[in-house]
PDB file of C-alpha atoms in Angstrom:
ATOM      1  CA  MET A   8      -6.963 -30.410   5.087  1.00 70.00           C
ATOM      2  CA  SER A   9      -7.388 -26.769   5.379  1.00 80.00           C
ATOM      3  CA  LYS A  10      -4.483 -24.683   3.970  1.00 86.00           C
ATOM      4  CA  ILE A  11      -3.141 -21.660   6.107  1.00 87.00           C
ATOM      5  CA  ILE A  12      -2.185 -18.233   5.151  1.00 90.00           C
ATOM      6  CA  ALA A  13       0.013 -16.536   7.779  1.00 89.00           C
ATOM      7  CA  VAL A  14      -0.598 -12.538   7.762  1.00 90.00           C
ATOM      8  CA  ILE A  15       2.051 -10.458   9.137  1.00 84.00           C
ATOM      9  CA  GLY A  16       0.590  -7.015  10.436  1.00 81.00           C
ATOM     10  CA  ALA A  17      -3.166  -8.515  10.218  1.00 83.00           C
ATOM     11  CA  THR A  18      -4.570  -5.609  12.040  1.00 81.00           C
ATOM     12  CA  GLY A  19      -3.237  -2.820   9.786  1.00 85.00           C
ATOM     13  CA  ALA A  20      -4.992  -1.714   6.714  1.00 85.00           C
ATOM     14  CA  GLN A  21      -3.287  -4.274   4.226  1.00 88.00           C
ATOM     15  CA  GLY A  22      -3.006  -6.990   6.343  1.00 88.00           C
ATOM     16  CA  GLY A  23      -6.477  -6.737   7.674  1.00 89.00           C
ATOM     17  CA  SER A  24      -8.063  -6.673   4.047  1.00 92.00           C
ATOM     18  CA  VAL A  25      -5.987 -10.221   3.353  1.00 90.00           C
ATOM     19  CA  ALA A  26      -7.194 -11.497   6.717  1.00 91.00           C
ATOM     20  CA  ASN A  27     -10.669 -11.010   6.309  1.00 91.00           C
ATOM     21  CA  GLU A  28     -10.594 -11.870   2.499  1.00 93.00           C
ATOM     22  CA  PHE A  29      -9.254 -15.341   3.428  1.00 91.00           C
ATOM     23  CA  LEU A  30     -11.549 -16.074   6.365  1.00 90.00           C
ATOM     24  CA  LYS A  31     -14.423 -16.014   3.905  1.00 91.00           C
ATOM     25  CA  LEU A  32     -12.820 -18.710   1.704  1.00 92.00           C
ATOM     26  CA  ASP A  33     -13.584 -22.467   2.174  1.00 91.00           C
ATOM     27  CA  GLY A  34     -10.334 -24.511   2.679  1.00 91.00           C
ATOM     28  CA  TRP A  35      -8.356 -22.042   4.273  1.00 91.00           C
ATOM     29  CA  LYS A  36      -7.271 -20.511   7.867  1.00 89.00           C
ATOM     30  CA  VAL A  37      -5.879 -17.702   8.752  1.00 90.00           C
ATOM     31  CA  ARG A  38      -2.709 -17.087  11.329  1.00 86.00           C
ATOM     32  CA  ALA A  39      -2.719 -13.555  12.165  1.00 81.00           C
ATOM     33  CA  ILE A  40       0.473 -12.589  13.319  1.00 76.00           C
ATOM     34  CA  THR A  41       0.537  -8.828  14.974  1.00 66.00           C
ATOM     35  CA  ARG A  42       2.279  -6.752  17.405  1.00 57.00           C
ATOM     36  CA  ASN A  43      -0.468  -6.731  19.772  1.00 64.00           C
ATOM     37  CA  ALA A  44      -2.625  -9.802  20.045  1.00 60.00           C
ATOM     38  CA  SER A  45      -4.822  -8.272  22.846  1.00 69.00           C
ATOM     39  CA  SER A  46      -5.847  -5.087  20.807  1.00 79.00           C
ATOM     40  CA  ASP A  47      -9.612  -4.801  19.691  1.00 80.00           C
ATOM     41  CA  LYS A  48      -8.687  -5.531  15.939  1.00 74.00           C
ATOM     42  CA  ALA A  49      -6.881  -8.692  16.933  1.00 69.00           C
ATOM     43  CA  LYS A  50      -9.581 -10.027  19.161  1.00 75.00           C
ATOM     44  CA  ALA A  51     -12.250  -9.174  16.179  1.00 76.00           C
ATOM     45  CA  LEU A  52     -10.307 -11.571  13.817  1.00 63.00           C
ATOM     46  CA  GLN A  53     -10.113 -14.159  16.322  1.00 69.00           C
ATOM     47  CA  SER A  54     -13.760 -14.061  16.779  1.00 78.00           C
ATOM     48  CA  GLN A  55     -13.806 -14.721  13.136  1.00 75.00           C
ATOM     49  CA  GLY A  56     -11.734 -17.795  13.399  1.00 69.00           C
ATOM     50  CA  ALA A  57      -8.189 -16.696  12.965  1.00 64.00           C
ATOM     51  CA  GLU A  58      -5.403 -18.209  14.796  1.00 57.00           C
ATOM     52  CA  VAL A  59      -2.962 -15.891  16.531  1.00 49.00           C
ATOM     53  CA  GLY A  60       0.437 -17.223  16.474  1.00 45.00           C
ATOM     54  CA  ALA A  61       1.822 -21.765   6.610  1.00 76.00           C
ATOM     55  CA  THR A  62       1.116 -22.364   3.571  1.00 88.00           C
ATOM     56  CA  VAL A  63       0.928 -18.799   2.551  1.00 93.00           C
ATOM     57  CA  ILE A  64       2.626 -15.933   4.123  1.00 94.00           C
ATOM     58  CA  PHE A  65       1.614 -12.223   3.240  1.00 95.00           C
ATOM     59  CA  ALA A  66       4.073  -9.984   4.499  1.00 95.00           C
ATOM     60  CA  VAL A  67       3.755  -6.093   4.911  1.00 93.00           C
ATOM     61  CA  THR A  68       6.062  -3.555   6.976  1.00 93.00           C
ATOM     62  CA  SER A  69       5.061  -0.088   8.063  1.00 91.00           C
ATOM     63  CA  PHE A  70       7.844   2.763   7.111  1.00 90.00           C
ATOM     64  CA  PHE A  71       5.936   5.289   9.244  1.00 89.00           C
ATOM     65  CA  GLU A  72       5.878   3.087  12.421  1.00 89.00           C
ATOM     66  CA  VAL A  73       9.707   2.589  11.736  1.00 90.00           C
ATOM     67  CA  LEU A  74      10.253   5.891  11.122  1.00 89.00           C
ATOM     68  CA  PHE A  75       8.803   7.486  14.278  1.00 90.00           C
ATOM     69  CA  ARG A  76       9.235   4.501  16.654  1.00 88.00           C
ATOM     70  CA  VAL A  77      12.736   3.241  15.387  1.00 85.00           C
ATOM     71  CA  ALA A  78      14.391   5.610  13.217  1.00 81.00           C
ATOM     72  CA  LYS A  79      13.754   8.732  15.713  1.00 86.00           C
ATOM     73  CA  GLY A  80      12.288  10.707  12.704  1.00 86.00           C
ATOM     74  CA  SER A  81      15.311   9.980  10.083  1.00 92.00           C
ATOM     75  CA  PRO A  82      13.745   8.903   6.513  1.00 92.00           C
ATOM     76  CA  ASN A  83      17.090   7.578   5.360  1.00 93.00           C
ATOM     77  CA  GLU A  84      17.531   5.354   8.581  1.00 94.00           C
ATOM     78  CA  ALA A  85      14.133   4.263   8.504  1.00 93.00           C
ATOM     79  CA  ALA A  86      14.309   2.707   4.925  1.00 94.00           C
ATOM     80  CA  VAL A  87      17.613   1.026   6.202  1.00 94.00           C
ATOM     81  CA  LYS A  88      15.602  -0.254   9.212  1.00 94.00           C
ATOM     82  CA  GLU A  89      12.549  -1.340   7.156  1.00 95.00           C
ATOM     83  CA  ALA A  90      14.714  -3.417   4.729  1.00 95.00           C
ATOM     84  CA  GLU A  91      16.387  -5.100   7.456  1.00 95.00           C
ATOM     85  CA  LEU A  92      13.032  -6.029   8.996  1.00 93.00           C
ATOM     86  CA  ALA A  93      11.898  -7.204   5.821  1.00 95.00           C
ATOM     87  CA  GLU A  94      15.099  -9.368   5.344  1.00 96.00           C
ATOM     88  CA  ILE A  95      14.220 -11.078   8.779  1.00 93.00           C
ATOM     89  CA  ILE A  96      10.744 -11.593   8.048  1.00 93.00           C
ATOM     90  CA  ALA A  97      11.756 -13.176   4.502  1.00 96.00           C
ATOM     91  CA  ARG A  98      14.625 -15.193   5.938  1.00 93.00           C
ATOM     92  CA  ALA A  99      11.889 -16.728   8.655  1.00 89.00           C
ATOM     93  CA  ALA A 100       9.579 -17.542   5.614  1.00 90.00           C
ATOM     94  CA  SER A 101      12.242 -19.200   3.510  1.00 92.00           C
ATOM     95  CA  ARG A 102      12.810 -21.604   6.536  1.00 86.00           C
ATOM     96  CA  THR A 103       9.228 -22.284   6.548  1.00 82.00           C
ATOM     97  CA  SER A 104       9.350 -26.141   5.375  1.00 80.00           C
ATOM     98  CA  SER A 105       5.471 -25.979   4.356  1.00 80.00           C
ATOM     99  CA  LEU A 106       5.651 -22.550   2.378  1.00 88.00           C
ATOM    100  CA  GLU A 107       4.254 -22.450  -1.048  1.00 93.00           C
ATOM    101  CA  HIS A 108       3.608 -18.917  -1.448  1.00 97.00           C
ATOM    102  CA  TYR A 109       5.033 -15.624   0.113  1.00 97.00           C
ATOM    103  CA  ILE A 110       3.881 -12.411  -0.984  1.00 97.00           C
ATOM    104  CA  TRP A 111       5.502  -9.377  -0.221  1.00 98.00           C
ATOM    105  CA  SER A 112       3.655  -5.967  -0.180  1.00 97.00           C
ATOM    106  CA  THR A 113       6.297  -3.706  -1.842  1.00 97.00           C
ATOM    107  CA  LEU A 114       6.693  -0.206  -3.764  1.00 96.00           C
ATOM    108  CA  PRO A 115       8.782   0.873  -6.887  1.00 95.00           C
ATOM    109  CA  SER A 116      12.187   1.753  -6.343  1.00 95.00           C
ATOM    110  CA  ALA A 117      12.188   5.644  -6.973  1.00 95.00           C
ATOM    111  CA  LYS A 118      16.198   5.795  -6.537  1.00 94.00           C
ATOM    112  CA  ALA A 119      16.495   3.281  -9.621  1.00 93.00           C
ATOM    113  CA  LYS A 120      13.868   4.472 -11.703  1.00 92.00           C
ATOM    114  CA  SER A 121      15.160   8.166 -11.515  1.00 93.00           C
ATOM    115  CA  ASN A 122      18.653   7.255 -11.698  1.00 92.00           C
ATOM    116  CA  GLY A 123      19.244   8.235  -8.286  1.00 93.00           C
ATOM    117  CA  LYS A 124      17.950  11.870  -8.694  1.00 94.00           C
ATOM    118  CA  LEU A 125      14.749  11.438  -6.836  1.00 94.00           C
ATOM    119  CA  PRO A 126      15.004   8.866  -4.146  1.00 95.00           C
ATOM    120  CA  VAL A 127      12.124   8.152  -1.772  1.00 96.00           C
ATOM    121  CA  PRO A 128      12.839   6.375   1.368  1.00 95.00           C
ATOM    122  CA  HIS A 129       9.428   5.420   2.090  1.00 92.00           C
ATOM    123  CA  PHE A 130       9.701   3.523  -1.219  1.00 96.00           C
ATOM    124  CA  ASP A 131      13.207   2.675  -1.596  1.00 96.00           C
ATOM    125  CA  GLY A 132      13.616   0.423   1.579  1.00 96.00           C
ATOM    126  CA  LYS A 133      11.018  -1.962   0.495  1.00 96.00           C
ATOM    127  CA  ALA A 134      12.420  -2.009  -2.963  1.00 96.00           C
ATOM    128  CA  GLU A 135      15.950  -2.843  -1.636  1.00 96.00           C
ATOM    129  CA  ALA A 136      14.292  -5.949   0.142  1.00 97.00           C
ATOM    130  CA  ASP A 137      12.995  -7.184  -3.280  1.00 96.00           C
ATOM    131  CA  GLU A 138      16.580  -7.148  -4.468  1.00 96.00           C
ATOM    132  CA  TRP A 139      17.797  -9.013  -1.564  1.00 97.00           C
ATOM    133  CA  ILE A 140      15.314 -11.675  -1.801  1.00 97.00           C
ATOM    134  CA  LYS A 141      16.326 -12.162  -5.432  1.00 97.00           C
ATOM    135  CA  SER A 142      19.936 -12.386  -4.499  1.00 97.00           C
ATOM    136  CA  ASP A 143      20.276 -13.901  -1.389  1.00 98.00           C
ATOM    137  CA  LEU A 144      17.006 -16.193  -1.154  1.00 98.00           C
ATOM    138  CA  PRO A 145      16.570 -17.434  -4.676  1.00 97.00           C
ATOM    139  CA  ASP A 146      14.649 -20.298  -3.666  1.00 97.00           C
ATOM    140  CA  LEU A 147      12.190 -18.009  -2.005  1.00 97.00           C
ATOM    141  CA  HIS A 148      12.080 -15.742  -4.976  1.00 98.00           C
ATOM    142  CA  LYS A 149      10.573 -18.512  -7.107  1.00 97.00           C
ATOM    143  CA  LYS A 150       7.754 -18.586  -4.272  1.00 97.00           C
ATOM    144  CA  THR A 151       7.251 -14.790  -4.187  1.00 98.00           C
ATOM    145  CA  THR A 152       4.609 -12.650  -5.663  1.00 97.00           C
ATOM    146  CA  TYR A 153       5.951  -8.954  -5.165  1.00 97.00           C
ATOM    147  CA  LEU A 154       2.528  -6.700  -4.966  1.00 97.00           C
ATOM    148  CA  MET A 155       2.922  -3.166  -5.131  1.00 96.00           C
ATOM    149  CA  VAL A 156       0.127  -1.127  -3.824  1.00 96.00           C
ATOM    150  CA  GLY A 157      -0.864   2.365  -5.069  1.00 95.00           C
ATOM    151  CA  PHE A 158      -2.212   5.528  -3.260  1.00 96.00           C
ATOM    152  CA  TYR A 159      -4.878   4.610  -0.618  1.00 96.00           C
ATOM    153  CA  PRO A 160      -7.883   6.705  -0.994  1.00 96.00           C
ATOM    154  CA  ASN A 161      -8.720   6.269   2.333  1.00 97.00           C
ATOM    155  CA  ASN A 162      -5.879   8.605   3.325  1.00 96.00           C
ATOM    156  CA  ILE A 163      -7.811  11.554   2.011  1.00 97.00           C
ATOM    157  CA  ALA A 164     -10.270  10.948   5.235  1.00 96.00           C
ATOM    158  CA  SER A 165      -7.630  10.574   7.559  1.00 94.00           C
ATOM    159  CA  ILE A 166      -4.226  11.918   6.837  1.00 94.00           C
ATOM    160  CA  PRO A 167      -3.752  15.608   7.817  1.00 92.00           C
ATOM    161  CA  GLY A 168      -1.417  16.450   5.063  1.00 92.00           C
ATOM    162  CA  LEU A 169      -3.771  15.360   2.246  1.00 96.00           C
ATOM    163  CA  LYS A 170      -7.357  15.768   3.922  1.00 97.00           C
ATOM    164  CA  PRO A 171      -8.935  19.000   2.393  1.00 97.00           C
ATOM    165  CA  VAL A 172      -9.944  21.520   4.859  1.00 97.00           C
ATOM    166  CA  GLU A 173     -12.129  24.534   4.906  1.00 96.00           C
ATOM    167  CA  PHE A 174     -10.751  27.914   4.357  1.00 95.00           C
ATOM    168  CA  PRO A 175     -12.291  30.684   6.619  1.00 94.00           C
ATOM    169  CA  GLY A 176     -14.423  32.894   4.737  1.00 94.00           C
ATOM    170  CA  SER A 177     -14.207  31.563   1.330  1.00 94.00           C
ATOM    171  CA  ARG A 178     -16.702  28.426   1.352  1.00 93.00           C
ATOM    172  CA  LYS A 179     -14.424  26.370  -0.290  1.00 97.00           C
ATOM    173  CA  TRP A 180     -12.538  23.293   0.869  1.00 98.00           C
ATOM    174  CA  ILE A 181      -8.578  23.244  -0.003  1.00 98.00           C
ATOM    175  CA  GLN A 182      -6.018  20.658  -0.315  1.00 98.00           C
ATOM    176  CA  MET A 183      -2.485  21.940  -0.144  1.00 97.00           C
ATOM    177  CA  LEU A 184       0.085  19.736  -1.784  1.00 98.00           C
ATOM    178  CA  PRO A 185       3.763  20.416  -2.944  1.00 98.00           C
ATOM    179  CA  THR A 186       2.855  18.990  -6.581  1.00 97.00           C
ATOM    180  CA  PRO A 187       0.696  20.295  -9.375  1.00 97.00           C
ATOM    181  CA  ALA A 188      -2.683  19.484  -9.756  1.00 98.00           C
ATOM    182  CA  SER A 189      -2.103  17.245 -12.950  1.00 97.00           C
ATOM    183  CA  THR A 190       0.275  14.814 -11.139  1.00 96.00           C
ATOM    184  CA  MET A 191      -0.864  11.477 -12.056  1.00 95.00           C
ATOM    185  CA  ILE A 192      -0.595   8.298  -9.435  1.00 94.00           C
ATOM    186  CA  ALA A 193      -1.812   4.768  -9.289  1.00 95.00           C
ATOM    187  CA  VAL A 194      -4.622   4.493  -6.900  1.00 97.00           C
ATOM    188  CA  SER A 195      -5.431   1.319  -5.015  1.00 97.00           C
ATOM    189  CA  GLY A 196      -9.223   1.673  -4.401  1.00 97.00           C
ATOM    190  CA  ASP A 197     -10.499   0.866  -0.890  1.00 98.00           C
ATOM    191  CA  ILE A 198      -7.281  -0.584   0.837  1.00 96.00           C
ATOM    192  CA  ARG A 199      -9.676  -2.384   3.545  1.00 96.00           C
ATOM    193  CA  VAL A 200     -10.890  -4.710   0.540  1.00 97.00           C
ATOM    194  CA  THR A 201      -8.346  -4.559  -2.369  1.00 98.00           C
ATOM    195  CA  PRO A 202      -5.035  -6.328  -0.834  1.00 97.00           C
ATOM    196  CA  GLY A 203      -7.587  -9.323  -0.081  1.00 97.00           C
ATOM    197  CA  VAL A 204      -9.048  -9.782  -3.557  1.00 98.00           C
ATOM    198  CA  TRP A 205      -5.704  -9.354  -5.074  1.00 98.00           C
ATOM    199  CA  THR A 206      -3.807 -11.832  -2.623  1.00 97.00           C
ATOM    200  CA  ARG A 207      -6.938 -14.180  -3.191  1.00 97.00           C
ATOM    201  CA  GLN A 208      -6.166 -14.183  -6.964  1.00 98.00           C
ATOM    202  CA  ILE A 209      -2.546 -14.337  -6.792  1.00 98.00           C
ATOM    203  CA  VAL A 210      -2.838 -17.539  -4.574  1.00 97.00           C
ATOM    204  CA  ALA A 211      -5.280 -19.093  -6.865  1.00 97.00           C
ATOM    205  CA  LYS A 212      -2.962 -18.674 -10.004  1.00 98.00           C
ATOM    206  CA  PRO A 213       0.574 -19.563  -8.528  1.00 97.00           C
ATOM    207  CA  GLU A 214       1.969 -20.724 -11.846  1.00 97.00           C
ATOM    208  CA  LEU A 215       1.066 -17.387 -13.282  1.00 97.00           C
ATOM    209  CA  THR A 216       2.262 -15.427 -10.114  1.00 98.00           C
ATOM    210  CA  LYS A 217       5.133 -16.896  -8.603  1.00 97.00           C
ATOM    211  CA  GLY A 218       8.326 -14.751  -9.164  1.00 96.00           C
ATOM    212  CA  LYS A 219       6.668 -12.023 -10.870  1.00 96.00           C
ATOM    213  CA  TYR A 220       5.407  -8.725  -9.882  1.00 97.00           C
ATOM    214  CA  THR A 221       1.902  -7.224  -9.857  1.00 97.00           C
ATOM    215  CA  SER A 222       0.158  -4.065  -8.785  1.00 96.00           C
ATOM    216  CA  ILE A 223      -2.944  -3.005  -6.848  1.00 96.00           C
ATOM    217  CA  GLY A 224      -3.507   0.186  -9.014  1.00 95.00           C
ATOM    218  CA  PRO A 225      -6.895  -0.160 -10.864  1.00 95.00           C
ATOM    219  CA  GLU A 226      -7.217   3.509 -11.312  1.00 96.00           C
ATOM    220  CA  THR A 227      -4.743   6.089 -12.504  1.00 95.00           C
ATOM    221  CA  LEU A 228      -5.783   9.679 -11.417  1.00 96.00           C
ATOM    222  CA  SER A 229      -4.385  13.146 -11.079  1.00 97.00           C
ATOM    223  CA  TYR A 230      -4.495  14.680  -7.550  1.00 97.00           C
ATOM    224  CA  GLY A 231      -6.551  17.570  -9.112  1.00 98.00           C
ATOM    225  CA  ARG A 232      -9.155  14.792 -10.329  1.00 98.00           C
ATOM    226  CA  MET A 233      -9.133  13.215  -6.921  1.00 98.00           C
ATOM    227  CA  LEU A 234     -10.078  16.474  -5.294  1.00 98.00           C
ATOM    228  CA  ALA A 235     -12.950  17.126  -7.762  1.00 98.00           C
ATOM    229  CA  ILE A 236     -14.280  13.715  -6.865  1.00 98.00           C
ATOM    230  CA  TYR A 237     -14.232  14.395  -3.151  1.00 98.00           C
ATOM    231  CA  GLY A 238     -16.081  17.454  -4.086  1.00 98.00           C
ATOM    232  CA  GLU A 239     -18.816  15.490  -6.141  1.00 98.00           C
ATOM    233  CA  VAL A 240     -19.117  13.223  -2.680  1.00 98.00           C
ATOM    234  CA  THR A 241     -19.469  15.847  -0.346  1.00 98.00           C
ATOM    235  CA  GLY A 242     -21.141  18.459  -2.359  1.00 97.00           C
ATOM    236  CA  ARG A 243     -18.470  20.831  -1.411  1.00 97.00           C
ATOM    237  CA  GLN A 244     -16.709  23.629  -3.522  1.00 98.00           C
ATOM    238  CA  THR A 245     -13.080  22.815  -3.696  1.00 98.00           C
ATOM    239  CA  ALA A 246      -9.458  24.424  -4.559  1.00 98.00           C
ATOM    240  CA  PHE A 247      -6.532  22.763  -5.156  1.00 98.00           C
ATOM    241  CA  ILE A 248      -3.377  25.044  -3.925  1.00 98.00           C
ATOM    242  CA  GLN A 249       0.324  23.805  -5.088  1.00 98.00           C
ATOM    243  CA  ILE A 250       2.686  24.895  -2.095  1.00 98.00           C
ATOM    244  CA  SER A 251       6.473  24.682  -1.936  1.00 97.00           C
ATOM    245  CA  VAL A 252       8.381  21.683  -0.483  1.00 97.00           C
ATOM    246  CA  GLN A 253       9.666  24.040   2.025  1.00 97.00           C
ATOM    247  CA  ASP A 254       6.062  25.054   2.975  1.00 97.00           C
ATOM    248  CA  CYS A 255       4.967  21.498   3.195  1.00 97.00           C
ATOM    249  CA  VAL A 256       7.890  20.684   5.296  1.00 96.00           C
ATOM    250  CA  LYS A 257       7.115  23.635   7.624  1.00 97.00           C
ATOM    251  CA  LEU A 258       3.505  22.339   8.037  1.00 96.00           C
ATOM    252  CA  TRP A 259       4.131  18.373   8.604  1.00 95.00           C
ATOM    253  CA  GLY A 260       8.017  18.437   9.452  1.00 94.00           C
ATOM    254  CA  VAL A 261       9.387  14.947   8.383  1.00 94.00           C
ATOM    255  CA  ALA A 262       6.099  13.441   7.204  1.00 93.00           C
ATOM    256  CA  GLY A 263       6.062  16.410   4.897  1.00 94.00           C
ATOM    257  CA  LYS A 264       9.259  15.980   3.549  1.00 94.00           C
ATOM    258  CA  GLU A 265       8.723  12.373   2.959  1.00 94.00           C
ATOM    259  CA  LEU A 266       5.423  13.416   1.256  1.00 95.00           C
ATOM    260  CA  ALA A 267       7.001  15.903  -1.100  1.00 96.00           C
ATOM    261  CA  ASP A 268       9.882  13.555  -2.355  1.00 96.00           C
ATOM    262  CA  GLN A 269       7.022  10.957  -3.155  1.00 95.00           C
ATOM    263  CA  LEU A 270       5.073  13.551  -5.090  1.00 96.00           C
ATOM    264  CA  ALA A 271       8.208  14.626  -6.875  1.00 96.00           C
ATOM    265  CA  PHE A 272       8.775  11.042  -7.986  1.00 95.00           C
ATOM    266  CA  ASN A 273       5.232  10.859  -8.994  1.00 93.00           C
ATOM    267  CA  GLU A 274       5.527  13.745 -11.232  1.00 93.00           C
ATOM    268  CA  CYS A 275       8.493  12.258 -13.192  1.00 90.00           C
ATOM    269  CA  SER A 276       7.106   8.414 -13.093  1.00 88.00           C
ATOM    270  CA  PRO A 277       3.490   8.346 -12.941  1.00 81.00           C
ATOM    271  CA  ARG A 278       3.378   4.710 -14.390  1.00 83.00           C
ATOM    272  CA  ALA A 279       5.728   3.563 -12.159  1.00 86.00           C
ATOM    273  CA  TRP A 280       3.266   0.951 -10.594  1.00 84.00           C
ATOM    274  CA  GLU A 281       3.248  -0.318 -14.125  1.00 80.00           C
ATOM    275  CA  SER A 282       5.385  -2.576 -16.337  1.00 77.00           C
ATOM    276  CA  PRO A 283       4.683  -4.949 -19.201  1.00 75.00           C
ATOM    277  CA  ASP A 284       5.961  -7.777 -17.480  1.00 79.00           C
ATOM    278  CA  TYR A 285       3.413  -7.452 -14.656  1.00 93.00           C
ATOM    279  CA  VAL A 286       0.693  -9.706 -14.221  1.00 97.00           C
ATOM    280  CA  SER A 287      -2.372  -7.474 -14.734  1.00 95.00           C
ATOM    281  CA  LYS A 288      -5.667  -7.192 -12.975  1.00 96.00           C
ATOM    282  CA  GLU A 289      -7.179  -8.799 -16.331  1.00 96.00           C
ATOM    283  CA  GLU A 290      -4.631 -11.685 -15.881  1.00 97.00           C
ATOM    284  CA  LEU A 291      -5.548 -12.422 -12.410  1.00 98.00           C
ATOM    285  CA  GLU A 292      -9.236 -12.349 -13.525  1.00 98.00           C
ATOM    286  CA  ILE A 293     -10.154  -9.682 -10.723  1.00 98.00           C
ATOM    287  CA  LYS A 294     -13.581  -8.451 -11.611  1.00 96.00           C
ATOM    288  CA  ASP A 295     -14.442  -4.818 -11.889  1.00 95.00           C
ATOM    289  CA  ASP A 296     -17.168  -5.100  -9.341  1.00 96.00           C
ATOM    290  CA  GLU A 297     -14.898  -6.684  -6.914  1.00 97.00           C
ATOM    291  CA  TRP A 298     -12.721  -3.399  -6.131  1.00 97.00           C
ATOM    292  CA  PRO A 299     -14.282  -0.101  -4.814  1.00 97.00           C
ATOM    293  CA  GLY A 300     -12.805   2.844  -6.687  1.00 97.00           C
ATOM    294  CA  LEU A 301     -11.776   6.148  -5.159  1.00 98.00           C
ATOM    295  CA  LYS A 302     -15.509   7.562  -5.479  1.00 98.00           C
ATOM    296  CA  GLU A 303     -17.022   4.484  -3.987  1.00 98.00           C
ATOM    297  CA  THR A 304     -14.270   4.365  -1.298  1.00 98.00           C
ATOM    298  CA  LEU A 305     -14.836   8.311  -0.372  1.00 98.00           C
ATOM    299  CA  GLU A 306     -18.884   7.628  -0.141  1.00 98.00           C
ATOM    300  CA  SER A 307     -18.100   4.868   2.485  1.00 98.00           C
ATOM    301  CA  LEU A 308     -16.130   7.413   4.402  1.00 98.00           C
ATOM    302  CA  LYS A 309     -18.348  10.176   3.990  1.00 96.00           C
ATOM    303  CA  ASP A 310     -18.676  10.839   7.530  1.00 96.00           C
ATOM    304  CA  GLN A 311     -15.136  11.144   8.203  1.00 96.00           C
ATOM    305  CA  LEU A 312     -14.515  13.639   5.070  1.00 96.00           C
TER     306      LEU A 312
END
């Protein structure tokens, strides 16, 4: 009998990667859970055999969707609402009698790791849900793998505040961020691929991964190095320009403030996605040729750069 993985947010970046990976595996069926079952992405999953409606549940929430759809542009309110949404999902999972494994896509607690000095609502709402699962749903915690996801290299091709732009008259493509070029961050690899690969191996090794953290951050790179790789891929001359938090907010509004908060935390905690007690990529037996790194990802998106 086939097992079923229910993927929440199956038409998004992380969820789509997980759904597509498990659709390729023998002995598995995919139940795709999405806000709009009639969307083109949902129909594409159905055409591959996904059931749109579990032995395994992969859960992810979108801070920015909550920020702009529910919280009316308040990051702190969005963090509260995102944690509440995560709790609703987790409670439903805990009541699923057939559930063997719950995989929750999360992020480090910036508030805790910085002793309250550098809160990041985008991170802290998810991290709060981690602690709630551990304290209020201990039986679910025993079945849960907490999957931390690093910086999406795909965002360099799609997010205006991160995408380099040509500066008139200079023949250079500039990236303007409120952080030094030397700031380091864990990088997830191609987000269309890596969540599926990691989830496959998490599920394959339940005795190792239940009740534990792991992270999708196979590369740790500086923002300056990422821009240099962008230049190598595109053949363009580049320049990294550090701007102030105030100027970032002038340019991008509330999203700019959230980006600035995140980068300030990265400066102080570049290894926040790592811990000695996390299950490593090597322990999961993920091969290096299974995850496209930043350069390979950008090469695949070259027409969008």
